[in-house]
Amino acid sequence: MKTIAFFDTKSYDRESFEKFKSDDLNIRFFENKLNEDTVSMAACCDGVCAFVNDNINRNVIDKLESFGVKIVALRCAGYNNVDLKAARGRVTVVRVPAYSPYAVAEHTMAMILLLNRKLHRAYIRTRDHNFSLDALTGFDLKNKTVGIIGTGKIGQVFADICKGFGMNIIGYDPYENKDFCGEYETLENLLKQSDIISLHCPLTHDNKYLINEESISKMKKGAYIINTSRGKLVDTGALIAGLKSGQVGAAGLDVYEEETDLFFEDFSDEIIHDDTLSSLISMPNVIVTSHQAFLTREALSAIAETTIKNLNDFFENGKSENEISI
Ligand code: NAI
């Protein structure tokens, strides 16, 4: 039996992983995030299971290797939080490449509908018996242009949803997807033409701050920016400046560049020491959700099933089809 240290456990993770548990794996659930301070909890384990805000840097990999940990099983698609170069040949890293593109794409559209039709404000008003419609005017999505940056699995599903709304769909991606239902454009043209820009690409060394002061200045005045991908794709300072000037009409953020110590946790009884986030949250045309776009029953089940399979395949055959450390 192999022992797995499962970091950053939440009740919904435990429920879904217990449904798919295997007799060959003994999973130890820890609430702590995996980082240099907590890595010692993986001593005597054969593998670790980690999530988006665990920090698996070179020092953590050194420690994992010294404890005899053979595998890091990411229960997510993105892997910008792992030093793959450090892991190569020492600790195998696997991930869940796809679980439910629908979950993220549907959350993206939910954010657009909420921001455009001011549902967050209407909800609070009517609870206070305020039935005024002042400042709740939205716009029809039909015939508006949505620019999708990254037309892989999630971008493609999101484009299909937008098609149902009768939107004009344009996309930018260095690798074109034949099943994408929109027209490809250069990034420059996409920025200029879109009423709504939605990010669906991974965070890499090259695209940090893809949305910055310059790219925002090229957008249509009042364009919406939706980010359900990774926080560092957007320069938050530039976004706030754009929101203040009206150049950006609204922002829907499921991810935030400094989310690591905040998202997934409850700070409702505390003062948050992040003025940038507080400033965003205070704006009536911004909605922040705490990296919840993936959170559907279907996605959680798929994540648990694939992660358990990745671990079993690795311990049985020494390899997994979802290895990324090769
Ligand atoms: P995917 O790998 O199927 O598609 C990503 C696409 O982005 C690819 O077609 C790729 O060519 C393209 N791309 C790469 N660099 C680009 C760039 N600089 N500009 C434009 N396009 C670029 O990935 P998938 O499954 O669609 O996921 C996309 C992202 O969504 C993930 O990388 C992850 O960051 C994020 N995500 C967020 C979740 C959440 O809960 N908020 C859950 C799952 C994924």
Short mmCIF file of C-alpha atoms and ligand atoms in Angstrom, two decimals:
data_model
loop_
_atom_site.label_atom_id
_atom_site.label_comp_id
_atom_site.label_asym_id
_atom_site.label_seq_id
_atom_site.Cartn_x
_atom_site.Cartn_y
_atom_site.Cartn_z
CA MET A 1 0.00 0.00 0.00
CA LYS A 2 1.34 3.44 -0.97
CA THR A 3 0.87 6.48 1.26
CA ILE A 4 -0.09 9.82 -0.27
CA ALA A 5 0.13 13.17 1.54
CA PHE A 6 -2.86 15.17 0.29
CA PHE A 7 -2.27 18.90 0.78
CA ASP A 8 -4.72 21.82 0.94
CA THR A 9 -7.69 19.52 1.64
CA LYS A 10 -11.19 20.95 1.68
CA SER A 11 -14.35 19.02 2.62
CA TYR A 12 -15.41 18.76 -1.05
CA ASP A 13 -12.01 17.24 -1.99
CA ARG A 14 -12.27 14.65 0.73
CA GLU A 15 -15.81 13.66 -0.29
CA SER A 16 -14.92 13.21 -3.95
CA PHE A 17 -11.63 11.38 -3.29
CA GLU A 18 -13.26 9.05 -0.78
CA LYS A 19 -15.79 8.07 -3.49
CA PHE A 20 -13.00 6.91 -5.80
CA LYS A 21 -10.58 5.59 -3.18
CA SER A 22 -8.47 2.63 -4.07
CA ASP A 23 -7.35 -0.23 -1.79
CA ASP A 24 -3.77 0.36 -2.92
CA LEU A 25 -3.60 3.96 -1.69
CA ASN A 26 -3.63 5.26 1.86
CA ILE A 27 -4.44 8.96 1.59
CA ARG A 28 -3.50 11.25 4.50
CA PHE A 29 -5.52 14.45 4.23
CA PHE A 30 -3.81 17.65 5.43
CA GLU A 31 -5.39 21.11 5.43
CA ASN A 32 -2.02 22.87 4.99
CA LYS A 33 -0.81 24.06 1.61
CA LEU A 34 2.35 22.37 0.36
CA ASN A 35 5.36 24.71 0.54
CA GLU A 36 8.83 24.88 2.10
CA ASP A 37 7.35 25.19 5.62
CA THR A 38 5.03 22.20 5.35
CA VAL A 39 6.89 19.80 3.07
CA SER A 40 8.11 17.78 6.08
CA MET A 41 4.53 16.49 6.47
CA ALA A 42 5.26 14.36 3.40
CA ALA A 43 8.14 12.51 5.13
CA CYS A 44 7.60 8.73 4.89
CA CYS A 45 5.05 9.18 2.08
CA ASP A 46 5.37 7.70 -1.40
CA GLY A 47 3.57 10.52 -3.15
CA VAL A 48 1.94 13.91 -2.64
CA CYS A 49 -1.27 15.32 -4.08
CA ALA A 50 -1.25 19.09 -4.60
CA PHE A 51 -3.46 21.89 -5.89
CA VAL A 52 -3.16 25.27 -7.64
CA ASN A 53 -1.78 27.36 -4.76
CA ASP A 54 0.72 24.85 -3.41
CA ASN A 55 4.26 26.03 -4.10
CA ILE A 56 6.35 23.18 -5.46
CA ASN A 57 9.64 24.97 -6.03
CA ARG A 58 13.16 23.55 -6.23
CA ASN A 59 13.61 23.47 -2.43
CA VAL A 60 10.35 21.57 -2.00
CA ILE A 61 11.37 19.11 -4.72
CA ASP A 62 14.79 18.61 -3.05
CA LYS A 63 13.04 17.76 0.21
CA LEU A 64 10.46 15.49 -1.43
CA GLU A 65 13.22 13.56 -3.17
CA SER A 66 15.19 13.22 0.08
CA PHE A 67 12.05 11.78 1.79
CA GLY A 68 11.72 9.19 -0.98
CA VAL A 69 8.58 10.77 -2.44
CA LYS A 70 8.33 9.50 -6.02
CA ILE A 71 5.38 11.41 -7.43
CA VAL A 72 3.61 14.76 -7.24
CA ALA A 73 0.01 14.30 -8.41
CA LEU A 74 -1.50 17.67 -9.24
CA ARG A 75 -5.29 17.61 -8.99
CA CYS A 76 -5.57 20.47 -11.49
CA ALA A 77 -4.69 21.26 -15.11
CA GLY A 78 -2.36 24.26 -14.68
CA TYR A 79 1.20 23.60 -13.46
CA ASN A 80 2.78 27.07 -13.25
CA ASN A 81 3.29 26.44 -9.50
CA VAL A 82 5.72 23.53 -10.07
CA ASP A 83 9.41 23.81 -10.96
CA LEU A 84 9.31 21.14 -13.64
CA LYS A 85 12.99 21.62 -14.49
CA ALA A 86 13.92 20.79 -10.89
CA ALA A 87 11.59 17.78 -10.86
CA ARG A 88 12.77 16.18 -14.10
CA GLY A 89 14.42 12.78 -13.50
CA ARG A 90 13.89 13.04 -9.75
CA VAL A 91 10.20 13.26 -8.91
CA THR A 92 7.49 12.44 -11.44
CA VAL A 93 4.82 15.12 -11.84
CA VAL A 94 1.36 14.26 -13.19
CA ARG A 95 -1.74 16.39 -13.62
CA VAL A 96 -5.41 16.23 -14.61
CA PRO A 97 -5.32 17.75 -18.11
CA ALA A 98 -9.09 18.04 -18.46
CA TYR A 99 -11.94 17.53 -16.04
CA SER A 100 -14.80 19.78 -17.04
CA PRO A 101 -14.17 22.58 -19.51
CA TYR A 102 -17.93 23.21 -19.12
CA ALA A 103 -17.53 24.14 -15.44
CA VAL A 104 -15.05 26.94 -16.21
CA ALA A 105 -16.74 28.11 -19.42
CA GLU A 106 -20.15 28.27 -17.72
CA HIS A 107 -18.68 30.23 -14.78
CA THR A 108 -17.17 32.66 -17.28
CA MET A 109 -20.56 33.30 -18.86
CA ALA A 110 -22.15 33.58 -15.38
CA MET A 111 -19.69 36.39 -14.56
CA ILE A 112 -20.46 38.22 -17.81
CA LEU A 113 -24.23 38.00 -17.27
CA LEU A 114 -23.91 39.10 -13.65
CA LEU A 115 -21.70 42.10 -14.48
CA ASN A 116 -23.68 43.19 -17.50
CA ARG A 117 -27.14 42.88 -15.91
CA LYS A 118 -25.85 44.06 -12.49
CA LEU A 119 -27.35 41.02 -10.76
CA HIS A 120 -25.00 41.39 -7.79
CA ARG A 121 -26.47 44.84 -7.16
CA ALA A 122 -30.08 43.84 -7.87
CA TYR A 123 -29.81 40.94 -5.41
CA ILE A 124 -28.77 43.23 -2.58
CA ARG A 125 -31.30 45.94 -3.50
CA THR A 126 -34.39 43.75 -3.50
CA ARG A 127 -33.34 42.12 -0.21
CA ASP A 128 -33.44 45.67 1.17
CA HIS A 129 -36.87 46.27 -0.43
CA ASN A 130 -35.29 48.73 -2.86
CA PHE A 131 -37.03 48.07 -6.17
CA SER A 132 -35.48 50.96 -8.11
CA LEU A 133 -33.87 50.17 -11.49
CA ASP A 134 -31.49 53.15 -11.48
CA ALA A 135 -28.01 52.28 -12.77
CA LEU A 136 -28.97 48.68 -13.57
CA THR A 137 -29.06 49.10 -17.37
CA GLY A 138 -27.13 46.45 -19.26
CA PHE A 139 -26.66 45.66 -22.95
CA ASP A 140 -27.77 42.84 -25.25
CA LEU A 141 -25.04 40.27 -25.76
CA LYS A 142 -26.44 39.50 -29.22
CA ASN A 143 -24.17 40.93 -31.93
CA LYS A 144 -21.52 42.02 -29.42
CA THR A 145 -17.97 40.81 -30.05
CA VAL A 146 -16.30 38.48 -27.59
CA GLY A 147 -12.53 38.04 -27.90
CA ILE A 148 -11.26 34.71 -26.57
CA ILE A 149 -7.55 34.51 -25.77
CA GLY A 150 -6.66 30.81 -25.72
CA THR A 151 -8.99 28.59 -27.74
CA GLY A 152 -8.15 25.22 -26.20
CA LYS A 153 -10.63 23.04 -24.33
CA ILE A 154 -12.21 25.77 -22.17
CA GLY A 155 -11.98 28.54 -24.78
CA GLN A 156 -13.70 26.29 -27.32
CA VAL A 157 -16.62 25.46 -24.98
CA PHE A 158 -16.93 29.11 -23.96
CA ALA A 159 -17.09 30.09 -27.66
CA ASP A 160 -19.93 27.58 -28.18
CA ILE A 161 -21.83 29.15 -25.27
CA CYS A 162 -21.30 32.64 -26.75
CA LYS A 163 -22.57 31.36 -30.10
CA GLY A 164 -25.86 30.47 -28.39
CA PHE A 165 -26.16 34.13 -27.36
CA GLY A 166 -25.70 35.27 -30.98
CA MET A 167 -22.35 36.95 -30.32
CA ASN A 168 -19.57 37.58 -32.86
CA ILE A 169 -16.72 35.36 -31.74
CA ILE A 170 -13.06 36.05 -32.40
CA GLY A 171 -10.07 34.22 -30.98
CA TYR A 172 -6.34 34.52 -30.59
CA ASP A 173 -4.16 31.46 -30.05
CA PRO A 174 -0.71 30.61 -31.45
CA TYR A 175 -2.10 27.10 -32.15
CA GLU A 176 -5.43 27.15 -33.98
CA ASN A 177 -8.16 24.69 -32.94
CA LYS A 178 -10.24 23.40 -35.86
CA ASP A 179 -13.27 22.99 -33.58
CA PHE A 180 -13.23 26.64 -32.46
CA CYS A 181 -16.46 28.19 -33.77
CA GLY A 182 -15.08 31.75 -34.14
CA GLU A 183 -12.68 33.56 -36.48
CA TYR A 184 -9.00 33.84 -35.63
CA GLU A 185 -7.48 37.30 -35.33
CA THR A 186 -4.16 38.74 -34.27
CA LEU A 187 -3.99 39.71 -30.60
CA GLU A 188 -3.84 43.35 -31.65
CA ASN A 189 -7.09 43.10 -33.64
CA LEU A 190 -8.80 41.11 -30.93
CA LEU A 191 -7.98 43.79 -28.37
CA LYS A 192 -9.30 46.53 -30.67
CA GLN A 193 -12.52 44.80 -31.72
CA SER A 194 -13.82 43.05 -28.60
CA ASP A 195 -16.58 44.25 -26.31
CA ILE A 196 -15.68 41.45 -23.91
CA ILE A 197 -12.24 39.85 -23.60
CA SER A 198 -11.95 36.50 -21.87
CA LEU A 199 -8.68 34.77 -20.97
CA HIS A 200 -8.42 31.01 -21.42
CA CYS A 201 -4.69 30.43 -21.88
CA PRO A 202 -2.17 28.99 -19.41
CA LEU A 203 0.30 31.21 -17.55
CA THR A 204 3.76 30.78 -19.06
CA HIS A 205 7.08 32.65 -18.81
CA ASP A 206 6.15 34.59 -21.95
CA ASN A 207 2.64 35.74 -21.21
CA LYS A 208 2.89 37.17 -17.68
CA TYR A 209 0.92 40.46 -17.71
CA LEU A 210 -0.50 39.77 -21.17
CA ILE A 211 -3.13 42.28 -20.10
CA ASN A 212 -1.15 45.38 -19.12
CA GLU A 213 -1.29 49.16 -19.50
CA GLU A 214 -0.45 48.99 -23.20
CA SER A 215 -2.89 46.23 -24.11
CA ILE A 216 -5.66 47.92 -22.10
CA SER A 217 -5.04 51.18 -23.97
CA LYS A 218 -5.66 49.33 -27.27
CA MET A 219 -9.06 48.00 -26.17
CA LYS A 220 -12.43 49.51 -27.00
CA LYS A 221 -13.42 52.00 -24.32
CA GLY A 222 -15.60 50.20 -21.78
CA ALA A 223 -14.54 46.66 -22.75
CA TYR A 224 -15.08 43.95 -20.15
CA ILE A 225 -12.13 41.80 -19.03
CA ILE A 226 -12.85 38.32 -17.68
CA ASN A 227 -10.05 36.20 -16.22
CA THR A 228 -10.76 32.65 -15.15
CA SER A 229 -7.27 31.40 -16.07
CA ARG A 230 -4.39 32.58 -13.90
CA GLY A 231 -3.99 35.83 -11.94
CA LYS A 232 -0.60 36.81 -13.31
CA LEU A 233 -1.97 37.05 -16.85
CA VAL A 234 -3.30 40.45 -15.76
CA ASP A 235 -1.31 43.36 -14.33
CA THR A 236 -3.75 44.22 -11.55
CA GLY A 237 -2.41 47.77 -11.16
CA ALA A 238 -3.05 48.47 -14.83
CA LEU A 239 -6.50 46.89 -14.57
CA ILE A 240 -7.45 49.11 -11.62
CA ALA A 241 -6.21 52.20 -13.49
CA GLY A 242 -8.30 51.13 -16.51
CA LEU A 243 -11.39 50.61 -14.34
CA LYS A 244 -10.91 54.00 -12.69
CA SER A 245 -10.60 55.80 -16.04
CA GLY A 246 -13.55 53.93 -17.59
CA GLN A 247 -11.30 52.40 -20.28
CA VAL A 248 -12.25 49.03 -18.75
CA GLY A 249 -16.02 48.77 -18.33
CA ALA A 250 -16.07 45.86 -15.91
CA ALA A 251 -13.91 43.00 -14.69
CA GLY A 252 -14.78 39.45 -13.72
CA LEU A 253 -11.93 37.80 -11.86
CA ASP A 254 -11.94 34.20 -10.69
CA VAL A 255 -8.18 34.38 -10.21
CA TYR A 256 -5.92 37.07 -8.79
CA GLU A 257 -2.16 37.45 -8.95
CA GLU A 258 -1.78 37.48 -5.15
CA GLU A 259 -4.42 34.86 -4.44
CA THR A 260 -2.16 32.21 -2.88
CA ASP A 261 -2.56 33.20 0.78
CA LEU A 262 -6.20 34.25 0.49
CA PHE A 263 -8.30 32.20 -1.89
CA PHE A 264 -10.00 29.04 -0.61
CA GLU A 265 -9.85 30.36 2.99
CA ASP A 266 -12.38 32.20 5.20
CA PHE A 267 -11.18 35.63 6.39
CA SER A 268 -14.65 37.00 7.08
CA ASP A 269 -13.73 37.85 10.70
CA GLU A 270 -10.46 39.57 9.77
CA ILE A 271 -9.12 42.67 8.05
CA ILE A 272 -7.53 41.75 4.73
CA HIS A 273 -4.09 43.32 4.32
CA ASP A 274 -4.28 43.54 0.56
CA ASP A 275 -5.34 47.01 -0.51
CA THR A 276 -5.28 46.08 -4.19
CA LEU A 277 -7.81 43.29 -3.71
CA SER A 278 -9.88 45.45 -1.35
CA SER A 279 -9.95 48.18 -3.97
CA LEU A 280 -11.13 45.74 -6.65
CA ILE A 281 -13.82 44.26 -4.40
CA SER A 282 -15.11 47.75 -3.55
CA MET A 283 -15.85 48.58 -7.21
CA PRO A 284 -19.47 48.12 -8.34
CA ASN A 285 -18.37 46.87 -11.77
CA VAL A 286 -15.99 44.17 -10.49
CA ILE A 287 -16.84 40.68 -9.36
CA VAL A 288 -14.20 38.54 -7.66
CA THR A 289 -14.76 34.83 -7.07
CA SER A 290 -12.14 32.81 -5.27
CA HIS A 291 -10.91 30.39 -7.96
CA GLN A 292 -14.23 28.56 -7.99
CA ALA A 293 -14.81 28.24 -11.73
CA PHE A 294 -13.92 24.54 -11.63
CA LEU A 295 -16.24 23.78 -8.71
CA THR A 296 -18.98 21.53 -10.04
CA ARG A 297 -19.86 18.01 -8.90
CA GLU A 298 -18.90 16.67 -12.31
CA ALA A 299 -15.48 18.34 -12.26
CA LEU A 300 -14.70 17.19 -8.70
CA SER A 301 -15.55 13.59 -9.60
CA ALA A 302 -13.44 13.72 -12.76
CA ILE A 303 -10.51 15.24 -10.85
CA ALA A 304 -10.64 12.51 -8.18
CA GLU A 305 -11.03 9.69 -10.70
CA THR A 306 -8.13 10.84 -12.90
CA THR A 307 -5.83 11.61 -9.97
CA ILE A 308 -6.37 8.16 -8.43
CA LYS A 309 -5.77 6.57 -11.86
CA ASN A 310 -2.60 8.66 -12.35
CA LEU A 311 -1.27 7.44 -8.98
CA ASN A 312 -2.25 3.79 -9.52
CA ASP A 313 -0.76 3.75 -13.05
CA PHE A 314 2.47 5.24 -11.76
CA PHE A 315 2.85 2.84 -8.84
CA GLU A 316 1.87 -0.19 -10.97
CA ASN A 317 3.74 0.58 -14.22
CA GLY A 318 6.18 3.37 -13.35
CA LYS A 319 4.42 5.76 -15.71
CA SER A 320 1.22 7.69 -16.31
CA GLU A 321 -0.20 9.13 -19.52
CA ASN A 322 -0.62 12.45 -17.70
CA GLU A 323 3.02 12.91 -16.74
CA ILE A 324 4.32 16.44 -17.41
CA SER A 325 7.86 16.09 -16.02
CA ILE A 326 9.21 14.37 -19.13
P1 NAI B 1 -5.82 24.00 -23.01
O1 NAI B 1 -4.41 23.56 -22.92
O2 NAI B 1 -6.83 23.06 -23.58
O3 NAI B 1 -5.90 25.37 -23.85
C1 NAI B 1 -5.07 26.44 -23.64
C2 NAI B 1 -4.88 27.16 -24.97
O4 NAI B 1 -4.15 28.36 -24.73
C3 NAI B 1 -4.08 26.34 -25.98
O5 NAI B 1 -4.81 26.25 -27.20
C4 NAI B 1 -2.80 27.14 -26.16
O6 NAI B 1 -2.27 27.08 -27.48
C5 NAI B 1 -3.28 28.53 -25.83
N1 NAI B 1 -2.23 29.48 -25.48
C6 NAI B 1 -1.04 29.27 -24.85
N2 NAI B 1 -0.37 30.43 -24.69
C7 NAI B 1 -1.16 31.39 -25.24
C8 NAI B 1 -1.02 32.80 -25.39
N3 NAI B 1 0.04 33.45 -24.95
N4 NAI B 1 -2.02 33.49 -26.01
C9 NAI B 1 -3.12 32.84 -26.47
N5 NAI B 1 -3.30 31.52 -26.36
C10 NAI B 1 -2.34 30.80 -25.74
O7 NAI B 1 -6.24 24.46 -21.54
P2 NAI B 1 -7.69 24.61 -20.94
O8 NAI B 1 -8.11 23.31 -20.34
O9 NAI B 1 -8.59 25.24 -21.91
O10 NAI B 1 -7.41 25.61 -19.72
C11 NAI B 1 -7.02 26.95 -19.92
C12 NAI B 1 -6.58 27.54 -18.60
O11 NAI B 1 -7.70 27.64 -17.72
C13 NAI B 1 -5.59 26.67 -17.80
O12 NAI B 1 -4.27 26.87 -18.23
C14 NAI B 1 -5.79 27.18 -16.39
O13 NAI B 1 -4.90 28.25 -16.16
C15 NAI B 1 -7.21 27.71 -16.40
N6 NAI B 1 -8.11 26.94 -15.54
C16 NAI B 1 -8.78 27.61 -14.55
C17 NAI B 1 -9.65 26.96 -13.72
C18 NAI B 1 -10.42 27.69 -12.66
O14 NAI B 1 -11.05 27.04 -11.80
N7 NAI B 1 -10.45 29.01 -12.66
C19 NAI B 1 -9.85 25.49 -13.84
C20 NAI B 1 -9.14 24.89 -14.96
C21 NAI B 1 -8.29 25.60 -15.75
#
